[in-house]
mmCIF file of N, CA and C in Angstrom:
data_model
loop_
_atom_site.group_PDB
_atom_site.id
_atom_site.type_symbol
_atom_site.label_atom_id
_atom_site.label_comp_id
_atom_site.label_asym_id
_atom_site.label_seq_id
_atom_site.Cartn_x
_atom_site.Cartn_y
_atom_site.Cartn_z
ATOM 1 N N UNK A 1 -10.037 121.812 219.628
ATOM 2 C CA UNK A 1 -9.080 122.829 220.030
ATOM 3 C C UNK A 1 -9.228 124.043 219.135
ATOM 4 N N UNK A 2 -9.035 125.173 219.731
ATOM 5 C CA UNK A 2 -9.118 126.437 219.000
ATOM 6 C C UNK A 2 -7.713 126.931 218.663
ATOM 7 N N UNK A 3 -7.641 127.834 217.689
ATOM 8 C CA UNK A 3 -6.380 128.459 217.332
ATOM 9 C C UNK A 3 -6.363 129.897 217.826
ATOM 10 N N UNK A 4 -5.178 130.334 218.224
ATOM 11 C CA UNK A 4 -5.000 131.675 218.788
ATOM 12 C C UNK A 4 -3.782 132.331 218.155
ATOM 13 N N UNK A 5 -3.848 133.654 218.057
ATOM 14 C CA UNK A 5 -2.723 134.439 217.585
ATOM 15 C C UNK A 5 -2.049 135.083 218.783
ATOM 16 N N UNK A 6 -0.751 134.877 218.918
ATOM 17 C CA UNK A 6 0.043 135.600 219.901
ATOM 18 C C UNK A 6 0.637 136.803 219.176
ATOM 19 N N UNK A 7 0.396 137.980 219.700
ATOM 20 C CA UNK A 7 0.965 139.213 219.152
ATOM 21 C C UNK A 7 1.933 139.742 220.201
ATOM 22 N N UNK A 8 3.204 139.806 219.828
ATOM 23 C CA UNK A 8 4.238 140.225 220.772
ATOM 24 C C UNK A 8 4.421 141.734 220.647
ATOM 25 N N UNK A 9 4.204 142.442 221.766
ATOM 26 C CA UNK A 9 4.268 143.909 221.783
ATOM 27 C C UNK A 9 5.318 144.417 222.749
ATOM 28 N N UNK A 10 5.899 145.563 222.371
ATOM 29 C CA UNK A 10 6.784 146.288 223.273
ATOM 30 C C UNK A 10 8.061 145.565 223.594
ATOM 31 N N UNK A 11 8.595 145.877 224.737
ATOM 32 C CA UNK A 11 9.849 145.292 225.178
ATOM 33 C C UNK A 11 10.993 146.269 225.012
ATOM 34 N N UNK A 12 12.098 145.931 225.604
ATOM 35 C CA UNK A 12 13.284 146.785 225.578
ATOM 36 C C UNK A 12 14.441 146.095 224.867
ATOM 37 N N UNK A 13 14.143 145.351 223.815
ATOM 38 C CA UNK A 13 15.186 144.619 223.104
ATOM 39 C C UNK A 13 16.273 145.539 222.570
ATOM 40 N N UNK A 14 15.915 146.773 222.218
ATOM 41 C CA UNK A 14 16.890 147.704 221.659
ATOM 42 C C UNK A 14 17.920 148.162 222.685
ATOM 43 N N UNK A 15 17.676 147.915 223.944
ATOM 44 C CA UNK A 15 18.601 148.326 225.004
ATOM 45 C C UNK A 15 19.521 147.182 225.440
ATOM 46 N N UNK A 16 19.402 146.022 224.803
ATOM 47 C CA UNK A 16 20.211 144.872 225.178
ATOM 48 C C UNK A 16 21.563 144.904 224.484
ATOM 49 N N UNK A 17 22.573 144.411 225.176
ATOM 50 C CA UNK A 17 23.898 144.253 224.563
ATOM 51 C C UNK A 17 23.819 143.098 223.557
ATOM 52 N N UNK A 18 24.795 142.998 222.652
ATOM 53 C CA UNK A 18 24.785 141.865 221.710
ATOM 54 C C UNK A 18 24.740 140.506 222.419
ATOM 55 N N UNK A 19 25.437 140.396 223.529
ATOM 56 C CA UNK A 19 25.436 139.128 224.273
ATOM 57 C C UNK A 19 24.063 138.839 224.872
ATOM 58 N N UNK A 20 23.445 139.878 225.439
ATOM 59 C CA UNK A 20 22.104 139.711 226.008
ATOM 60 C C UNK A 20 21.089 139.385 224.912
ATOM 61 N N UNK A 21 21.236 140.015 223.745
ATOM 62 C CA UNK A 21 20.337 139.735 222.627
ATOM 63 C C UNK A 21 20.482 138.289 222.183
ATOM 64 N N UNK A 22 21.714 137.781 222.127
ATOM 65 C CA UNK A 22 21.929 136.383 221.739
ATOM 66 C C UNK A 22 21.299 135.440 222.761
ATOM 67 N N UNK A 23 21.427 135.760 224.047
ATOM 68 C CA UNK A 23 20.805 134.931 225.086
ATOM 69 C C UNK A 23 19.282 134.931 224.924
ATOM 70 N N UNK A 24 18.709 136.092 224.628
ATOM 71 C CA UNK A 24 17.264 136.184 224.436
ATOM 72 C C UNK A 24 16.836 135.384 223.210
ATOM 73 N N UNK A 25 17.607 135.467 222.122
ATOM 74 C CA UNK A 25 17.272 134.708 220.913
ATOM 75 C C UNK A 25 17.331 133.208 221.195
ATOM 76 N N UNK A 26 18.303 132.786 222.006
ATOM 77 C CA UNK A 26 18.393 131.371 222.382
ATOM 78 C C UNK A 26 17.152 130.939 223.163
ATOM 79 N N UNK A 27 16.648 131.832 224.033
ATOM 80 C CA UNK A 27 15.437 131.512 224.795
ATOM 81 C C UNK A 27 14.223 131.419 223.870
ATOM 82 N N UNK A 28 14.154 132.315 222.871
ATOM 83 C CA UNK A 28 13.069 132.229 221.881
ATOM 84 C C UNK A 28 13.120 130.882 221.156
ATOM 85 N N UNK A 29 14.310 130.495 220.700
ATOM 86 C CA UNK A 29 14.460 129.230 219.972
ATOM 87 C C UNK A 29 14.029 128.043 220.827
ATOM 88 N N UNK A 30 14.445 128.055 222.089
ATOM 89 C CA UNK A 30 14.088 126.959 222.990
ATOM 90 C C UNK A 30 12.585 126.917 223.242
ATOM 91 N N UNK A 31 11.962 128.082 223.481
ATOM 92 C CA UNK A 31 10.524 128.138 223.775
ATOM 93 C C UNK A 31 9.710 127.705 222.561
ATOM 94 N N UNK A 32 10.079 128.190 221.387
ATOM 95 C CA UNK A 32 9.376 127.811 220.162
ATOM 96 C C UNK A 32 9.579 126.326 219.890
ATOM 97 N N UNK A 33 10.796 125.855 220.040
ATOM 98 C CA UNK A 33 11.070 124.428 219.829
ATOM 99 C C UNK A 33 10.253 123.542 220.750
ATOM 100 N N UNK A 34 10.142 123.944 222.011
ATOM 101 C CA UNK A 34 9.339 123.180 222.970
ATOM 102 C C UNK A 34 7.868 123.187 222.560
ATOM 103 N N UNK A 35 7.360 124.356 222.138
ATOM 104 C CA UNK A 35 5.964 124.450 221.712
ATOM 105 C C UNK A 35 5.668 123.578 220.506
ATOM 106 N N UNK A 36 6.591 123.544 219.557
ATOM 107 C CA UNK A 36 6.410 122.696 218.372
ATOM 108 C C UNK A 36 6.467 121.231 218.774
ATOM 109 N N UNK A 37 7.441 120.884 219.613
ATOM 110 C CA UNK A 37 7.599 119.490 220.050
ATOM 111 C C UNK A 37 6.374 119.001 220.816
ATOM 112 N N UNK A 38 5.799 119.869 221.648
ATOM 113 C CA UNK A 38 4.625 119.493 222.429
ATOM 114 C C UNK A 38 3.324 119.626 221.642
ATOM 115 N N UNK A 39 3.388 120.253 220.463
ATOM 116 C CA UNK A 39 2.236 120.301 219.581
ATOM 117 C C UNK A 39 1.322 121.509 219.734
ATOM 118 N N UNK A 40 1.621 122.432 220.632
ATOM 119 C CA UNK A 40 0.717 123.575 220.773
ATOM 120 C C UNK A 40 1.130 124.761 219.896
ATOM 121 N N UNK A 41 2.382 124.812 219.464
ATOM 122 C CA UNK A 41 2.831 125.877 218.562
ATOM 123 C C UNK A 41 2.607 125.391 217.135
ATOM 124 N N UNK A 42 1.651 126.003 216.437
ATOM 125 C CA UNK A 42 1.346 125.606 215.071
ATOM 126 C C UNK A 42 2.233 126.294 214.051
ATOM 127 N N UNK A 43 2.498 127.579 214.276
ATOM 128 C CA UNK A 43 3.305 128.370 213.361
ATOM 129 C C UNK A 43 4.076 129.376 214.208
ATOM 130 N N UNK A 44 5.404 129.262 214.256
ATOM 131 C CA UNK A 44 6.150 130.191 215.098
ATOM 132 C C UNK A 44 6.101 131.624 214.604
ATOM 133 N N UNK A 45 5.595 131.840 213.398
ATOM 134 C CA UNK A 45 5.487 133.194 212.880
ATOM 135 C C UNK A 45 6.846 133.780 212.598
ATOM 136 N N UNK A 46 6.998 135.070 212.889
ATOM 137 C CA UNK A 46 8.247 135.747 212.602
ATOM 138 C C UNK A 46 8.279 137.054 213.373
ATOM 139 N N UNK A 47 9.480 137.620 213.467
ATOM 140 C CA UNK A 47 9.629 138.962 214.019
ATOM 141 C C UNK A 47 9.328 139.957 212.902
ATOM 142 N N UNK A 48 8.950 141.152 213.288
ATOM 143 C CA UNK A 48 8.658 142.203 212.321
ATOM 144 C C UNK A 48 9.707 143.297 212.431
ATOM 145 N N UNK A 49 10.061 143.881 211.300
ATOM 146 C CA UNK A 49 10.981 145.009 211.310
ATOM 147 C C UNK A 49 10.189 146.275 211.631
ATOM 148 N N UNK A 50 10.852 147.335 212.101
ATOM 149 C CA UNK A 50 10.108 148.531 212.517
ATOM 150 C C UNK A 50 9.497 149.338 211.369
ATOM 151 N N UNK A 51 10.083 149.254 210.173
ATOM 152 C CA UNK A 51 9.555 150.073 209.087
ATOM 153 C C UNK A 51 8.328 149.428 208.457
ATOM 154 N N UNK A 52 7.527 150.242 207.812
ATOM 155 C CA UNK A 52 6.335 149.741 207.151
ATOM 156 C C UNK A 52 5.566 150.861 206.482
ATOM 157 N N UNK A 53 4.405 150.554 206.006
ATOM 158 C CA UNK A 53 3.491 151.507 205.380
ATOM 159 C C UNK A 53 2.104 151.277 205.955
ATOM 160 N N UNK A 54 1.288 152.325 205.911
ATOM 161 C CA UNK A 54 -0.099 152.241 206.350
ATOM 162 C C UNK A 54 -0.968 152.726 205.192
ATOM 163 N N UNK A 55 -1.991 151.946 204.847
ATOM 164 C CA UNK A 55 -2.942 152.335 203.802
ATOM 165 C C UNK A 55 -4.272 152.598 204.486
ATOM 166 N N UNK A 56 -4.830 153.796 204.292
ATOM 167 C CA UNK A 56 -6.107 154.110 204.937
ATOM 168 C C UNK A 56 -7.285 153.836 203.996
ATOM 169 N N UNK A 57 -8.483 154.095 204.466
ATOM 170 C CA UNK A 57 -9.703 153.785 203.705
ATOM 171 C C UNK A 57 -9.779 154.543 202.384
ATOM 172 N N UNK A 58 -9.093 155.681 202.295
ATOM 173 C CA UNK A 58 -9.070 156.459 201.046
ATOM 174 C C UNK A 58 -7.936 156.012 200.130
ATOM 175 N N UNK A 59 -7.288 154.924 200.513
ATOM 176 C CA UNK A 59 -6.171 154.326 199.767
ATOM 177 C C UNK A 59 -4.948 155.233 199.709
ATOM 178 N N UNK A 60 -4.819 156.086 200.715
ATOM 179 C CA UNK A 60 -3.635 156.927 200.853
ATOM 180 C C UNK A 60 -2.589 156.116 201.623
ATOM 181 N N UNK A 61 -1.388 156.087 201.077
ATOM 182 C CA UNK A 61 -0.295 155.334 201.673
ATOM 183 C C UNK A 61 0.634 156.309 202.399
ATOM 184 N N UNK A 62 0.914 156.006 203.668
ATOM 185 C CA UNK A 62 1.832 156.827 204.449
ATOM 186 C C UNK A 62 2.874 155.935 205.104
ATOM 187 N N UNK A 63 3.981 156.544 205.503
ATOM 188 C CA UNK A 63 4.978 155.799 206.269
ATOM 189 C C UNK A 63 4.390 155.469 207.631
ATOM 190 N N UNK A 64 4.859 154.403 208.210
ATOM 191 C CA UNK A 64 4.377 154.035 209.529
ATOM 192 C C UNK A 64 4.551 152.559 209.739
ATOM 193 N N UNK A 65 4.005 152.018 210.762
ATOM 194 C CA UNK A 65 3.247 152.711 211.803
ATOM 195 C C UNK A 65 4.181 153.410 212.786
ATOM 196 N N UNK A 66 3.739 154.539 213.297
ATOM 197 C CA UNK A 66 4.500 155.257 214.310
ATOM 198 C C UNK A 66 3.676 155.226 215.589
ATOM 199 N N UNK A 67 4.124 154.423 216.526
ATOM 200 C CA UNK A 67 3.424 154.261 217.797
ATOM 201 C C UNK A 67 4.452 154.277 218.914
ATOM 202 N N UNK A 68 3.974 154.409 220.130
ATOM 203 C CA UNK A 68 4.873 154.332 221.277
ATOM 204 C C UNK A 68 5.558 152.966 221.286
ATOM 205 N N UNK A 69 6.791 152.933 221.769
ATOM 206 C CA UNK A 69 7.560 151.697 221.738
ATOM 207 C C UNK A 69 6.850 150.550 222.457
ATOM 208 N N UNK A 70 6.085 150.866 223.506
ATOM 209 C CA UNK A 70 5.399 149.790 224.228
ATOM 210 C C UNK A 70 4.254 149.195 223.414
ATOM 211 N N UNK A 71 3.838 149.877 222.339
ATOM 212 C CA UNK A 71 2.744 149.392 221.506
ATOM 213 C C UNK A 71 3.210 148.756 220.203
ATOM 214 N N UNK A 72 4.501 148.823 219.913
ATOM 215 C CA UNK A 72 5.020 148.275 218.664
ATOM 216 C C UNK A 72 4.784 146.772 218.630
ATOM 217 N N UNK A 73 4.259 146.286 217.510
ATOM 218 C CA UNK A 73 4.107 144.854 217.303
ATOM 219 C C UNK A 73 5.445 144.338 216.797
ATOM 220 N N UNK A 74 6.074 143.483 217.585
ATOM 221 C CA UNK A 74 7.393 142.977 217.242
ATOM 222 C C UNK A 74 7.361 141.649 216.519
ATOM 223 N N UNK A 75 6.235 140.934 216.579
ATOM 224 C CA UNK A 75 6.138 139.644 215.925
ATOM 225 C C UNK A 75 4.848 138.945 216.295
ATOM 226 N N UNK A 76 4.719 137.711 215.831
ATOM 227 C CA UNK A 76 3.482 136.955 216.034
ATOM 228 C C UNK A 76 3.763 135.458 215.972
ATOM 229 N N UNK A 77 2.856 134.670 216.497
ATOM 230 C CA UNK A 77 2.856 133.210 216.381
ATOM 231 C C UNK A 77 1.411 132.742 216.377
ATOM 232 N N UNK A 78 1.178 131.545 215.863
ATOM 233 C CA UNK A 78 -0.141 130.919 215.912
ATOM 234 C C UNK A 78 -0.013 129.651 216.745
ATOM 235 N N UNK A 79 -0.901 129.517 217.729
ATOM 236 C CA UNK A 79 -0.864 128.343 218.602
ATOM 237 C C UNK A 79 -2.246 127.702 218.649
ATOM 238 N N UNK A 80 -2.316 126.531 219.260
ATOM 239 C CA UNK A 80 -3.617 125.919 219.520
ATOM 240 C C UNK A 80 -3.702 125.600 221.000
ATOM 241 N N UNK A 81 -4.915 125.716 221.527
ATOM 242 C CA UNK A 81 -5.154 125.443 222.939
ATOM 243 C C UNK A 81 -6.631 125.140 223.125
ATOM 244 N N UNK A 82 -6.955 124.549 224.254
ATOM 245 C CA UNK A 82 -8.345 124.200 224.554
ATOM 246 C C UNK A 82 -9.204 125.415 224.860
ATOM 247 N N UNK A 83 -8.577 126.502 225.325
ATOM 248 C CA UNK A 83 -9.344 127.682 225.725
ATOM 249 C C UNK A 83 -8.437 128.904 225.718
ATOM 250 N N UNK A 84 -9.040 130.064 225.843
ATOM 251 C CA UNK A 84 -8.273 131.300 225.960
ATOM 252 C C UNK A 84 -7.392 131.261 227.211
ATOM 253 N N UNK A 85 -7.914 130.716 228.290
ATOM 254 C CA UNK A 85 -7.131 130.597 229.526
ATOM 255 C C UNK A 85 -5.924 129.682 229.320
ATOM 256 N N UNK A 86 -6.103 128.591 228.599
ATOM 257 C CA UNK A 86 -4.987 127.683 228.324
ATOM 258 C C UNK A 86 -3.958 128.353 227.419
ATOM 259 N N UNK A 87 -4.413 129.145 226.454
ATOM 260 C CA UNK A 87 -3.502 129.892 225.586
ATOM 261 C C UNK A 87 -2.689 130.880 226.420
ATOM 262 N N UNK A 88 -3.334 131.523 227.382
ATOM 263 C CA UNK A 88 -2.641 132.474 228.263
ATOM 264 C C UNK A 88 -1.556 131.768 229.074
ATOM 265 N N UNK A 89 -1.797 130.546 229.469
ATOM 266 C CA UNK A 89 -0.778 129.794 230.210
ATOM 267 C C UNK A 89 0.450 129.567 229.332
ATOM 268 N N UNK A 90 0.245 129.244 228.047
ATOM 269 C CA UNK A 90 1.378 129.085 227.130
ATOM 270 C C UNK A 90 2.119 130.415 226.979
ATOM 271 N N UNK A 91 1.386 131.524 226.905
ATOM 272 C CA UNK A 91 1.987 132.839 226.715
ATOM 273 C C UNK A 91 2.875 133.236 227.895
ATOM 274 N N UNK A 92 2.586 132.710 229.070
ATOM 275 C CA UNK A 92 3.392 133.048 230.246
ATOM 276 C C UNK A 92 4.850 132.635 230.090
ATOM 277 N N UNK A 93 5.127 131.691 229.205
ATOM 278 C CA UNK A 93 6.505 131.257 228.974
ATOM 279 C C UNK A 93 7.223 132.042 227.893
ATOM 280 N N UNK A 94 6.550 132.996 227.277
ATOM 281 C CA UNK A 94 7.139 133.737 226.164
ATOM 282 C C UNK A 94 8.344 134.568 226.584
ATOM 283 N N UNK A 95 9.443 134.465 225.845
ATOM 284 C CA UNK A 95 10.601 135.313 226.115
ATOM 285 C C UNK A 95 10.317 136.802 225.912
ATOM 286 N N UNK A 96 9.233 137.161 225.246
ATOM 287 C CA UNK A 96 8.875 138.578 225.097
ATOM 288 C C UNK A 96 8.714 139.234 226.464
ATOM 289 N N UNK A 97 8.274 138.472 227.438
ATOM 290 C CA UNK A 97 8.042 139.008 228.775
ATOM 291 C C UNK A 97 9.347 139.328 229.501
ATOM 292 N N UNK A 98 10.430 138.675 229.105
ATOM 293 C CA UNK A 98 11.717 138.856 229.780
ATOM 294 C C UNK A 98 12.314 140.241 229.539
ATOM 295 N N UNK A 99 11.928 140.883 228.442
ATOM 296 C CA UNK A 99 12.467 142.209 228.135
ATOM 297 C C UNK A 99 11.413 143.298 228.320
ATOM 298 N N UNK A 100 10.392 142.999 229.117
ATOM 299 C CA UNK A 100 9.383 144.006 229.427
ATOM 300 C C UNK A 100 8.241 144.080 228.439
ATOM 301 N N UNK A 101 8.159 143.137 227.511
ATOM 302 C CA UNK A 101 7.095 143.141 226.516
ATOM 303 C C UNK A 101 5.825 142.491 227.024
ATOM 304 N N UNK A 102 4.836 142.427 226.137
ATOM 305 C CA UNK A 102 3.548 141.813 226.448
ATOM 306 C C UNK A 102 3.180 140.850 225.326
ATOM 307 N N UNK A 103 2.331 139.897 225.647
ATOM 308 C CA UNK A 103 1.781 138.997 224.637
ATOM 309 C C UNK A 103 0.276 139.209 224.611
ATOM 310 N N UNK A 104 -0.220 139.687 223.486
ATOM 311 C CA UNK A 104 -1.663 139.811 223.286
ATOM 312 C C UNK A 104 -2.138 138.495 222.684
ATOM 313 N N UNK A 105 -3.216 137.955 223.214
ATOM 314 C CA UNK A 105 -3.732 136.660 222.769
ATOM 315 C C UNK A 105 -5.102 136.884 222.154
ATOM 316 N N UNK A 106 -5.250 136.488 220.889
ATOM 317 C CA UNK A 106 -6.517 136.695 220.191
ATOM 318 C C UNK A 106 -6.978 135.388 219.576
ATOM 319 N N UNK A 107 -8.224 134.977 219.839
ATOM 320 C CA UNK A 107 -8.755 133.781 219.195
ATOM 321 C C UNK A 107 -8.914 134.021 217.687
ATOM 322 N N UNK A 108 -8.561 133.046 216.875
ATOM 323 C CA UNK A 108 -8.798 133.138 215.436
ATOM 324 C C UNK A 108 -10.228 132.698 215.177
ATOM 325 N N UNK A 109 -10.900 133.406 214.262
ATOM 326 C CA UNK A 109 -12.313 133.150 213.992
ATOM 327 C C UNK A 109 -12.530 131.866 213.189
ATOM 328 N N UNK A 110 -11.509 131.387 212.507
ATOM 329 C CA UNK A 110 -11.656 130.160 211.720
ATOM 330 C C UNK A 110 -12.338 130.368 210.387
ATOM 331 N N UNK A 111 -12.326 131.578 209.861
ATOM 332 C CA UNK A 111 -12.993 131.880 208.595
ATOM 333 C C UNK A 111 -12.098 131.643 207.379
ATOM 334 N N UNK A 112 -10.801 131.570 207.577
ATOM 335 C CA UNK A 112 -9.880 131.398 206.461
ATOM 336 C C UNK A 112 -9.972 129.985 205.909
ATOM 337 N N UNK A 113 -9.895 129.846 204.577
ATOM 338 C CA UNK A 113 -9.909 128.491 204.000
ATOM 339 C C UNK A 113 -8.644 127.733 204.402
ATOM 340 N N UNK A 114 -8.783 126.454 204.579
ATOM 341 C CA UNK A 114 -7.623 125.619 204.975
ATOM 342 C C UNK A 114 -7.057 124.915 203.786
#
């Protein structure tokens, strides 16, 4: 089995009421819990806050990243699956899709020490 990174992008979470946000968080908890229970979710990762810094090749540090809301990386997870197609099937259940977001699926190269 290969490992894949789910990168959660975009979405309209900022337009949700507190009640809708709580319902969405409950769906995230249920989906992640199911993935862990079934063994395909290796690391649920975390959500990312909007603020950050960017360091360029000249080692200049700037505020950022500043991108269109549909391109903002909101979080990540690490999963395992037999193929990229199988990973995509798992991504179809992501609550990120419920608020208009996308899930980018990237195979991990396996170069990191274990």
